[in-house]
Coordinates of C-alpha atoms in Angstrom, one line a residue:
M1 CA -59.4 -33.3 -47.8
K2 CA -57.4 -33.9 -44.4
L3 CA -57.2 -31.5 -41.8
S4 CA -54.6 -31.3 -39.0
R5 CA -55.7 -29.3 -35.1
R6 CA -54.1 -26.8 -36.7
R7 CA -55.5 -26.3 -40.2
V8 CA -53.7 -23.2 -42.3
L9 CA -55.2 -21.5 -45.0
Q10 CA -52.1 -19.7 -47.9
G11 CA -53.0 -16.0 -48.2
L12 CA -50.5 -12.5 -49.0
G13 CA -47.3 -13.1 -49.9
G14 CA -47.1 -16.4 -48.0
V15 CA -48.9 -15.5 -44.8
M16 CA -50.3 -18.6 -43.2
L17 CA -53.2 -17.8 -40.6
G18 CA -54.9 -20.3 -38.3
L19 CA -58.5 -21.6 -38.9
P20 CA -60.1 -22.0 -35.1
V21 CA -60.8 -25.6 -34.1
L22 CA -63.4 -27.4 -36.0
E23 CA -65.0 -29.7 -34.2
G24 CA -66.4 -32.0 -36.7
L25 CA -63.4 -32.7 -38.3
L26 CA -61.4 -34.1 -35.5
P27 CA -60.8 -37.1 -34.5
R28 CA -63.6 -38.6 -31.8
K29 CA -60.4 -39.0 -29.5
V30 CA -59.4 -35.4 -30.3
Q31 CA -62.8 -34.2 -30.1
A32 CA -63.2 -35.5 -26.3
A33 CA -60.1 -33.5 -25.5
E34 CA -60.4 -30.2 -27.0
A35 CA -63.9 -29.8 -24.6
D36 CA -61.9 -27.2 -23.2
A37 CA -59.9 -25.5 -25.1
L38 CA -56.2 -24.5 -24.1
P39 CA -56.2 -21.5 -22.1
F40 CA -54.5 -18.1 -22.9
A41 CA -53.8 -14.7 -21.1
I42 CA -53.6 -10.8 -22.3
F43 CA -51.9 -8.5 -20.6
L44 CA -53.1 -5.1 -20.9
R45 CA -50.8 -2.7 -18.8
Q46 CA -51.5 0.8 -17.8
A47 CA -48.8 3.6 -15.9
D48 CA -50.0 5.7 -13.4
G49 CA -52.2 4.6 -10.8
V50 CA -55.9 5.3 -10.8
A51 CA -58.0 7.9 -9.2
A52 CA -58.5 5.9 -5.6
A53 CA -59.5 7.9 -2.4
Q54 CA -56.8 9.7 -1.0
S55 CA -55.9 12.2 1.0
T56 CA -53.1 14.8 1.5
S57 CA -52.4 18.0 3.0
E58 CA -51.3 20.0 0.0
L59 CA -53.9 18.1 -2.2
G60 CA -56.9 17.4 -0.2
N61 CA -59.2 14.9 -0.1
E62 CA -59.5 12.7 -3.4
P63 CA -62.7 10.7 -3.0
E64 CA -62.9 6.7 -4.5
R65 CA -63.5 6.9 -8.3
F66 CA -61.8 3.8 -9.0
W67 CA -62.3 0.7 -6.8
P68 CA -66.4 -0.5 -6.6
E69 CA -68.0 0.1 -3.0
P70 CA -68.4 -2.2 -1.8
L71 CA -66.6 -4.9 -2.5
G72 CA -68.2 -8.5 -3.1
N73 CA -70.4 -9.2 -5.7
L74 CA -70.0 -6.7 -8.2
S75 CA -73.6 -4.7 -9.5
T76 CA -74.1 -1.7 -11.7
T77 CA -74.7 -0.1 -8.2
T78 CA -71.1 -1.5 -6.5
L79 CA -70.1 0.4 -10.0
A80 CA -72.0 3.6 -10.0
G81 CA -69.9 6.7 -10.1
K82 CA -66.5 4.0 -10.4
S83 CA -64.4 4.3 -13.4
L84 CA -65.4 0.4 -13.9
V85 CA -68.8 0.6 -14.7
E86 CA -67.5 1.2 -18.4
L87 CA -67.5 -2.5 -17.9
A88 CA -70.9 -3.0 -16.5
D89 CA -71.9 -5.0 -19.4
H90 CA -69.2 -7.5 -18.2
R91 CA -69.8 -7.5 -14.8
A92 CA -70.6 -11.1 -14.4
R93 CA -67.1 -12.1 -16.1
L94 CA -64.8 -9.8 -13.5
L95 CA -62.9 -10.5 -11.1
V96 CA -61.9 -7.1 -9.1
V97 CA -58.4 -7.5 -6.8
R98 CA -57.9 -4.8 -4.6
N99 CA -54.8 -4.8 -1.7
V100 CA -52.3 -6.5 -4.3
N101 CA -49.1 -4.8 -2.7
M102 CA -45.4 -4.1 -4.6
K103 CA -42.2 -5.0 -2.4
D104 CA -40.6 -1.3 -2.5
Y105 CA -37.4 -2.3 -4.4
N106 CA -34.9 0.2 -4.6
Y107 CA -35.0 1.0 -8.2
G108 CA -34.5 4.4 -7.4
D109 CA -37.9 5.5 -8.6
G110 CA -41.4 4.8 -8.6
H111 CA -42.1 4.4 -12.1
A112 CA -39.1 2.0 -12.7
R113 CA -39.6 0.2 -9.7
G114 CA -43.5 -0.3 -10.5
A115 CA -43.3 -0.8 -14.5
L116 CA -40.1 -3.4 -14.2
Q117 CA -42.0 -4.9 -11.5
C118 CA -45.3 -5.6 -12.5
L119 CA -44.7 -9.1 -14.8
T120 CA -41.6 -9.9 -13.0
A121 CA -42.3 -9.7 -9.3
R122 CA -38.3 -8.9 -9.2
G123 CA -36.1 -6.7 -8.3
P124 CA -33.5 -4.3 -9.6
A125 CA -30.3 -5.5 -11.5
V126 CA -28.2 -2.5 -10.2
E127 CA -30.0 -0.7 -7.4
G128 CA -30.9 2.6 -7.6
V129 CA -30.1 4.0 -11.4
G130 CA -33.7 5.5 -11.9
G131 CA -35.1 5.6 -15.0
D132 CA -31.6 3.0 -16.6
S133 CA -33.2 0.4 -14.7
E134 CA -33.3 -3.3 -15.5
A135 CA -35.5 -6.1 -13.6
S136 CA -33.7 -8.6 -12.5
G137 CA -36.2 -11.4 -13.8
E138 CA -37.9 -12.8 -16.6
S139 CA -41.6 -11.6 -17.2
L140 CA -44.2 -13.9 -16.9
D141 CA -46.0 -13.0 -20.4
H142 CA -42.6 -14.6 -21.7
R143 CA -42.9 -17.6 -19.3
I144 CA -46.6 -18.7 -20.7
G145 CA -44.8 -18.4 -24.1
R146 CA -41.3 -20.0 -23.4
E147 CA -43.3 -23.2 -21.5
L148 CA -46.5 -23.5 -23.4
N149 CA -46.3 -21.9 -26.9
P150 CA -46.3 -24.3 -29.6
Q151 CA -42.8 -24.9 -30.4
K152 CA -42.1 -22.4 -27.7
R153 CA -42.3 -19.5 -30.0
D154 CA -42.2 -16.0 -28.7
S155 CA -45.2 -14.8 -26.7
L156 CA -46.7 -11.5 -28.1
Y157 CA -45.6 -7.8 -27.3
L158 CA -46.8 -4.9 -28.5
Y159 CA -46.6 -1.3 -27.7
A160 CA -49.0 1.8 -27.9
G161 CA -47.7 5.6 -28.4
Q162 CA -44.8 7.2 -28.2
A163 CA -41.2 5.4 -28.9
G164 CA -38.5 6.3 -26.6
G165 CA -38.4 8.2 -23.4
W166 CA -38.7 6.9 -19.8
L167 CA -37.3 3.3 -19.2
G168 CA -36.7 3.2 -23.1
G169 CA -40.6 2.9 -23.9
P170 CA -41.2 -0.7 -23.8
C171 CA -40.5 -1.8 -20.5
I172 CA -42.3 -4.4 -19.2
S173 CA -41.9 -7.5 -20.7
H174 CA -38.3 -9.5 -19.9
R175 CA -36.6 -12.6 -21.4
G176 CA -34.6 -13.1 -18.3
S177 CA -31.7 -10.9 -16.0
A178 CA -30.8 -7.3 -17.5
S179 CA -32.8 -8.7 -20.9
R180 CA -36.1 -6.2 -22.0
R181 CA -37.8 -7.6 -25.1
A182 CA -38.3 -5.2 -27.7
A183 CA -42.1 -4.5 -29.1
L184 CA -43.8 -4.8 -31.9
H185 CA -45.2 -0.9 -32.3
D186 CA -46.4 -0.7 -36.0
P187 CA -50.0 -2.8 -35.8
W188 CA -48.9 -3.6 -40.0
V189 CA -45.8 -5.5 -39.1
A190 CA -47.5 -6.7 -35.5
Y191 CA -49.6 -8.8 -37.4
Q192 CA -47.5 -9.5 -40.3
T193 CA -45.5 -11.2 -37.4
M194 CA -48.3 -13.2 -35.5
V195 CA -49.0 -14.7 -39.0
G196 CA -45.7 -15.4 -39.6
G197 CA -45.8 -13.1 -43.1
P198 CA -42.9 -10.3 -43.9
G199 CA -43.1 -7.2 -41.3
G200 CA -41.7 -3.9 -41.9
L201 CA -42.9 -3.4 -45.4
S202 CA -42.4 -0.3 -46.9
P203 CA -45.7 2.3 -47.6
E204 CA -45.1 2.2 -51.1
A205 CA -45.2 -2.0 -51.1
R206 CA -47.4 -2.2 -48.9
E207 CA -49.8 -0.5 -50.8
Q208 CA -48.7 -2.2 -53.4
L209 CA -49.8 -5.6 -52.0
L210 CA -52.9 -4.4 -50.9
V211 CA -54.0 -3.5 -54.7
R212 CA -52.7 -6.2 -55.9
Q213 CA -53.9 -9.0 -53.3
K214 CA -57.5 -9.6 -52.7
S215 CA -58.2 -10.4 -49.2
L216 CA -57.0 -13.8 -47.7
N217 CA -60.4 -15.8 -47.7
D218 CA -60.9 -14.3 -51.4
L219 CA -57.9 -16.5 -52.3
V220 CA -58.8 -19.4 -51.0
S221 CA -63.0 -18.5 -51.7
G222 CA -63.5 -22.2 -53.7
Q223 CA -61.4 -24.0 -51.0
L224 CA -63.1 -22.3 -48.0
K225 CA -66.6 -22.8 -49.9
A226 CA -65.4 -26.8 -49.9
L227 CA -64.4 -26.7 -46.5
Q228 CA -68.1 -24.9 -45.3
S229 CA -70.1 -27.6 -47.2
R230 CA -68.4 -30.7 -45.5
P231 CA -71.1 -32.7 -43.9
E232 CA -68.8 -33.0 -40.6
L233 CA -69.4 -29.8 -40.2
S234 CA -72.3 -29.0 -37.1
S235 CA -73.7 -25.3 -37.3
T236 CA -71.7 -24.5 -34.2
D237 CA -68.6 -25.2 -36.5
K238 CA -70.0 -23.4 -38.9
Q239 CA -71.2 -19.8 -37.2
R240 CA -67.6 -19.9 -35.8
L241 CA -66.0 -20.2 -39.5
D242 CA -67.7 -17.9 -40.5
L243 CA -67.1 -15.3 -37.6
H244 CA -63.4 -15.5 -37.6
L245 CA -63.3 -15.3 -41.7
S246 CA -65.4 -11.9 -40.7
N247 CA -63.1 -11.1 -38.0
V248 CA -59.9 -11.7 -40.4
R249 CA -61.8 -9.0 -43.4
D250 CA -62.4 -7.0 -40.2
L251 CA -58.5 -6.3 -39.3
E252 CA -57.4 -6.6 -42.9
V253 CA -60.0 -3.9 -43.6
A254 CA -58.6 -1.9 -40.2
L255 CA -55.0 -2.5 -40.8
S256 CA -55.3 -1.2 -44.8
C257 CA -56.8 1.7 -44.1
R258 CA -53.9 3.0 -42.3
A259 CA -51.8 2.0 -45.1
R260 CA -53.6 3.9 -48.3
A261 CA -52.0 5.7 -50.2
D262 CA -54.4 8.6 -49.9
E263 CA -52.7 8.9 -46.1
E264 CA -49.4 8.3 -47.0
L265 CA -49.3 12.4 -47.0
R266 CA -50.6 13.1 -43.3
L267 CA -48.4 10.2 -42.3
Q268 CA -45.1 12.6 -43.9
Q269 CA -46.4 15.4 -42.4
Q270 CA -47.0 13.9 -38.7
A271 CA -45.8 10.0 -37.2
P272 CA -48.4 7.5 -37.5
G273 CA -51.1 6.9 -34.9
Y274 CA -48.8 3.9 -33.2
N275 CA -46.2 6.7 -32.7
S276 CA -48.1 9.4 -31.3
T277 CA -49.1 11.4 -28.5
D278 CA -52.4 11.9 -29.1
G279 CA -54.2 9.4 -26.8
D280 CA -57.2 8.9 -29.6
E281 CA -54.5 7.4 -31.6
V282 CA -53.1 5.7 -28.9
L283 CA -55.8 3.8 -27.7
A284 CA -56.7 3.7 -31.7
T285 CA -53.4 1.8 -32.1
V286 CA -54.2 -0.6 -28.6
R287 CA -57.6 -1.6 -29.9
L288 CA -56.1 -2.7 -33.7
H289 CA -53.4 -4.7 -31.5
M290 CA -56.5 -5.7 -28.7
D291 CA -57.5 -7.1 -32.2
I292 CA -54.6 -8.9 -33.5
A293 CA -54.2 -11.0 -29.7
V294 CA -57.6 -12.1 -30.3
L295 CA -57.1 -13.1 -33.8
A296 CA -53.4 -15.3 -32.2
V297 CA -55.1 -16.5 -29.0
A298 CA -58.3 -17.8 -31.3
C299 CA -55.6 -19.2 -33.9
G300 CA -53.4 -21.1 -30.8
T301 CA -50.6 -19.1 -32.6
T302 CA -49.4 -18.0 -28.7
R303 CA -50.9 -18.4 -24.8
S304 CA -49.6 -15.2 -23.9
V305 CA -49.5 -11.2 -25.7
A306 CA -48.6 -8.3 -23.7
I307 CA -49.7 -4.5 -24.5
Q308 CA -48.0 -1.3 -23.0
V309 CA -49.7 1.5 -23.5
G310 CA -47.0 4.6 -22.7
N311 CA -43.3 4.3 -22.0
G312 CA -42.6 4.0 -18.3
N313 CA -44.2 6.8 -17.5
D314 CA -46.7 7.2 -20.2
S315 CA -45.3 10.9 -19.9
A316 CA -45.8 11.9 -22.9
T317 CA -49.5 11.1 -23.9
R318 CA -52.6 13.6 -23.9
Y319 CA -55.8 12.2 -23.8
R320 CA -59.1 13.5 -24.3
D321 CA -61.3 15.4 -21.7
P322 CA -65.0 14.1 -22.9
T323 CA -66.5 16.6 -21.6
T324 CA -64.8 19.6 -22.9
G325 CA -63.6 17.8 -26.4
Q326 CA -59.8 18.9 -26.0
L327 CA -56.5 17.2 -25.2
M328 CA -55.5 18.0 -21.6
E329 CA -51.9 18.2 -20.5
N330 CA -49.7 15.0 -20.4
F331 CA -51.0 11.9 -19.0
H332 CA -47.9 11.9 -16.2
Y333 CA -48.7 15.6 -15.2
I334 CA -52.1 14.8 -14.3
S335 CA -51.2 11.4 -12.8
H336 CA -48.8 14.1 -10.5
R337 CA -51.5 16.8 -10.1
R338 CA -48.8 18.3 -11.2
A339 CA -47.8 20.7 -14.3
S340 CA -44.0 18.9 -13.9
H341 CA -42.3 15.4 -14.2
D342 CA -41.5 16.3 -10.8
A343 CA -43.2 17.7 -7.5
S344 CA -41.7 21.7 -8.4
G345 CA -44.5 22.0 -10.5
G346 CA -47.9 24.1 -10.0
I347 CA -50.2 22.6 -8.9
I348 CA -53.5 21.1 -12.1
A349 CA -57.4 22.3 -11.2
G350 CA -59.3 19.0 -11.4
S351 CA -56.8 16.8 -11.8
D352 CA -58.2 13.8 -10.1
V353 CA -60.9 14.3 -12.0
L354 CA -59.2 13.9 -14.9
H355 CA -57.7 11.5 -14.4
S356 CA -60.0 9.3 -13.3
R357 CA -61.4 10.1 -16.6
V358 CA -58.4 8.5 -18.2
D359 CA -58.9 5.5 -16.6
A360 CA -62.8 5.1 -17.6
Q361 CA -61.2 5.5 -21.5
F362 CA -58.9 2.6 -20.5
A363 CA -62.1 1.1 -18.8
Q364 CA -64.1 1.5 -21.8
T365 CA -60.6 0.0 -24.0
F366 CA -60.0 -3.4 -21.9
N367 CA -63.9 -3.2 -22.7
Y368 CA -63.3 -3.2 -26.5
L369 CA -61.1 -6.3 -25.7
L370 CA -63.8 -8.3 -23.9
D371 CA -66.0 -8.0 -26.5
Q372 CA -64.1 -8.7 -29.4
L373 CA -63.2 -12.0 -26.9
A374 CA -66.6 -12.9 -25.9
A375 CA -67.6 -13.0 -30.0
Y376 CA -66.4 -16.2 -30.5
S377 CA -67.7 -18.8 -30.4
L378 CA -66.0 -22.3 -29.0
P379 CA -66.6 -26.0 -30.2
N380 CA -68.0 -26.3 -26.6
G381 CA -71.0 -23.4 -26.5
K382 CA -68.9 -21.3 -24.7
K383 CA -66.9 -18.0 -25.1
L384 CA -63.2 -17.3 -26.4
V385 CA -63.4 -14.4 -23.2
D386 CA -64.2 -17.4 -21.0
Q387 CA -61.6 -19.6 -22.2
G388 CA -58.5 -17.8 -21.1
V389 CA -58.2 -14.2 -18.8
S390 CA -57.7 -10.8 -19.6
V391 CA -55.6 -8.5 -17.6
W392 CA -55.9 -4.9 -16.7
F393 CA -53.5 -4.1 -14.7
N394 CA -51.2 -0.7 -13.5
D395 CA -48.3 -0.1 -12.2
L396 CA -48.6 2.1 -9.6
G397 CA -51.5 2.3 -7.1
N398 CA -52.3 6.3 -7.5
G399 CA -50.5 9.3 -9.2
P400 CA -49.5 11.9 -6.9
A401 CA -48.3 9.5 -4.2
H402 CA -46.4 6.3 -6.8
S403 CA -48.1 4.0 -4.3
A404 CA -46.8 0.0 -4.3
R405 CA -49.9 -0.9 -2.7
H406 CA -52.8 -1.1 -4.0
I407 CA -51.8 -2.3 -7.4
P408 CA -54.8 -2.7 -9.4
F409 CA -56.1 -5.8 -11.7
I410 CA -59.1 -6.1 -13.7
L411 CA -59.6 -9.9 -14.4
A412 CA -61.8 -10.9 -16.9
G413 CA -62.5 -14.6 -17.8
S414 CA -62.0 -17.5 -15.7
C415 CA -59.4 -19.5 -17.3
N416 CA -62.4 -22.8 -17.8
G417 CA -63.8 -22.2 -14.3
Y418 CA -60.3 -21.8 -12.8
L419 CA -61.1 -18.7 -11.9
K420 CA -63.9 -16.4 -9.3
Q421 CA -65.8 -14.4 -11.6
G422 CA -68.6 -11.1 -10.9
V423 CA -66.8 -10.0 -7.5
A424 CA -64.7 -8.0 -6.0
V425 CA -62.0 -9.6 -3.8
T426 CA -59.4 -8.5 -1.5
A427 CA -55.8 -10.0 -2.0
A428 CA -54.7 -11.5 1.3
G429 CA -51.1 -9.8 2.2
G430 CA -50.3 -6.6 3.3
N431 CA -47.9 -3.5 2.7
S432 CA -45.2 -5.9 4.8
S433 CA -45.5 -9.1 2.9
P434 CA -45.5 -7.7 -0.6
N435 CA -47.9 -10.1 -2.8
L436 CA -47.4 -9.3 -6.5
N437 CA -45.3 -12.7 -6.8
K438 CA -48.5 -14.7 -5.6
M439 CA -50.6 -13.1 -8.3
L440 CA -48.5 -13.6 -10.6
N441 CA -48.6 -17.1 -9.6
T442 CA -52.9 -17.7 -9.6
L443 CA -52.4 -15.7 -13.4
G444 CA -49.8 -18.2 -14.5
A445 CA -50.8 -21.1 -12.7
A446 CA -54.4 -20.4 -14.1
V447 CA -52.9 -20.3 -17.7
G448 CA -51.3 -23.9 -16.9
L449 CA -47.6 -23.5 -15.7
K450 CA -46.2 -25.3 -14.0
N451 CA -43.5 -25.2 -10.6
A452 CA -40.1 -27.4 -10.1
A453 CA -42.3 -30.1 -8.6
G454 CA -45.1 -30.9 -11.9
G455 CA -47.6 -28.7 -9.9
P456 CA -49.5 -25.0 -9.7
L457 CA -46.9 -22.9 -10.3
D458 CA -46.4 -21.2 -6.9
D459 CA -42.5 -19.8 -7.0
F460 CA -42.6 -17.0 -9.8
G461 CA -40.5 -13.7 -8.8
D462 CA -38.2 -13.1 -6.5
S463 CA -37.1 -16.1 -4.3
T464 CA -36.7 -14.2 -1.6
L465 CA -40.9 -13.6 -1.2
P466 CA -43.0 -16.2 0.2
K467 CA -44.5 -18.6 -2.5
G468 CA -47.7 -19.5 -2.8
L469 CA -51.4 -18.3 -5.0
L470 CA -53.9 -16.1 -3.9
T471 CA -56.5 -19.0 -2.8
E472 CA -59.3 -16.4 -2.8
L473 CA -59.0 -15.7 -6.4
L474 CA -60.0 -19.2 -6.8
A475 CA -63.5 -20.9 -8.6

């Protein structure tokens, strides 16, 4: 049996899921070429800034609860007391970037400016229209898919949280000027889309399919046994194949549990988790989306995934306070420090601490992604997490001020040695010289995007901004 680079299995309803690259089944010349697998990027967007140090006459002084102190080599000491301590086990893989600054375009609203600019480095298509805003250019996640994906297929764009709301819900991914992309909301539909099968099945049809069919692995058990017994496969090949098939099984179980017949009544009474305002359900959906993202990049289905949590200002989600066990006020209120979506509400006592607890939950969720990526071993002995870059970013620097400065960018993975690891650095540039476009150029170049002259990408975003990379991020 002759296998191509992307050997696929036939499964549920014609679904096709790519196997990992198996070193022993590649021609010798191809084995050498595959030594460093193609890099990828996974983007995780959090709204509303973070609980960073700030001081206002009305709110008083808020201590630093997010950024490592001091910057430099990351350690349990520099992360202690900060939300980022949740990533301590992966600190050797982290690149924490401070001083990433947006341009203060006239979007007419800070959340619109941040959400629509964060992956485009572009101003509004029409100025000053606030919640009706659209970005004036393509986003980086889409550019990666358009130029680097097999068959130039669209990158994955996934969304968790209540649909609609401020900025219309999904708002960070764009095909071009005033051309926003639709996101995949239901993890089951996202999974079917990723593997190439039918999406949008009704709960009844989904249950029938699950009852009628066994897992992908069981359907092809004979072929898999033959494949696993091939003498050309190294022990690493066999381990990677076993792990890949185990991950497929785990994902099927997780998704099927959401669609079991005994959950139909509950889903008739309340919105499914992916369309929820309950932070526990929203972050559980994010983790399912992350499972799909990991399978997608491991299989070579896509080189880019963007995951958005909550609408433009995440104005409906109520995350849980781990100290009391109760759901907090909605996150937008918490980030404002007030019981309102503007400056009119009363101050919420201790809301800066509550904000930091939400940051910690996002850090834990990002840590889950890194754990899943690190569970995959490549034929060259490296981990999948190091082949690409995972990016947890925000669209504001903080909540109360809606700052366009110090936008958090937490990177993990070196893109095959392109990026530094294990440090917190200050990006070059300042408020008078926005550098978000250089941050995005650096990420695009790390994944393999090129400029018009064939060199590393350095001209992404607003053409009026200075070109270039953030060289202090390069290994």
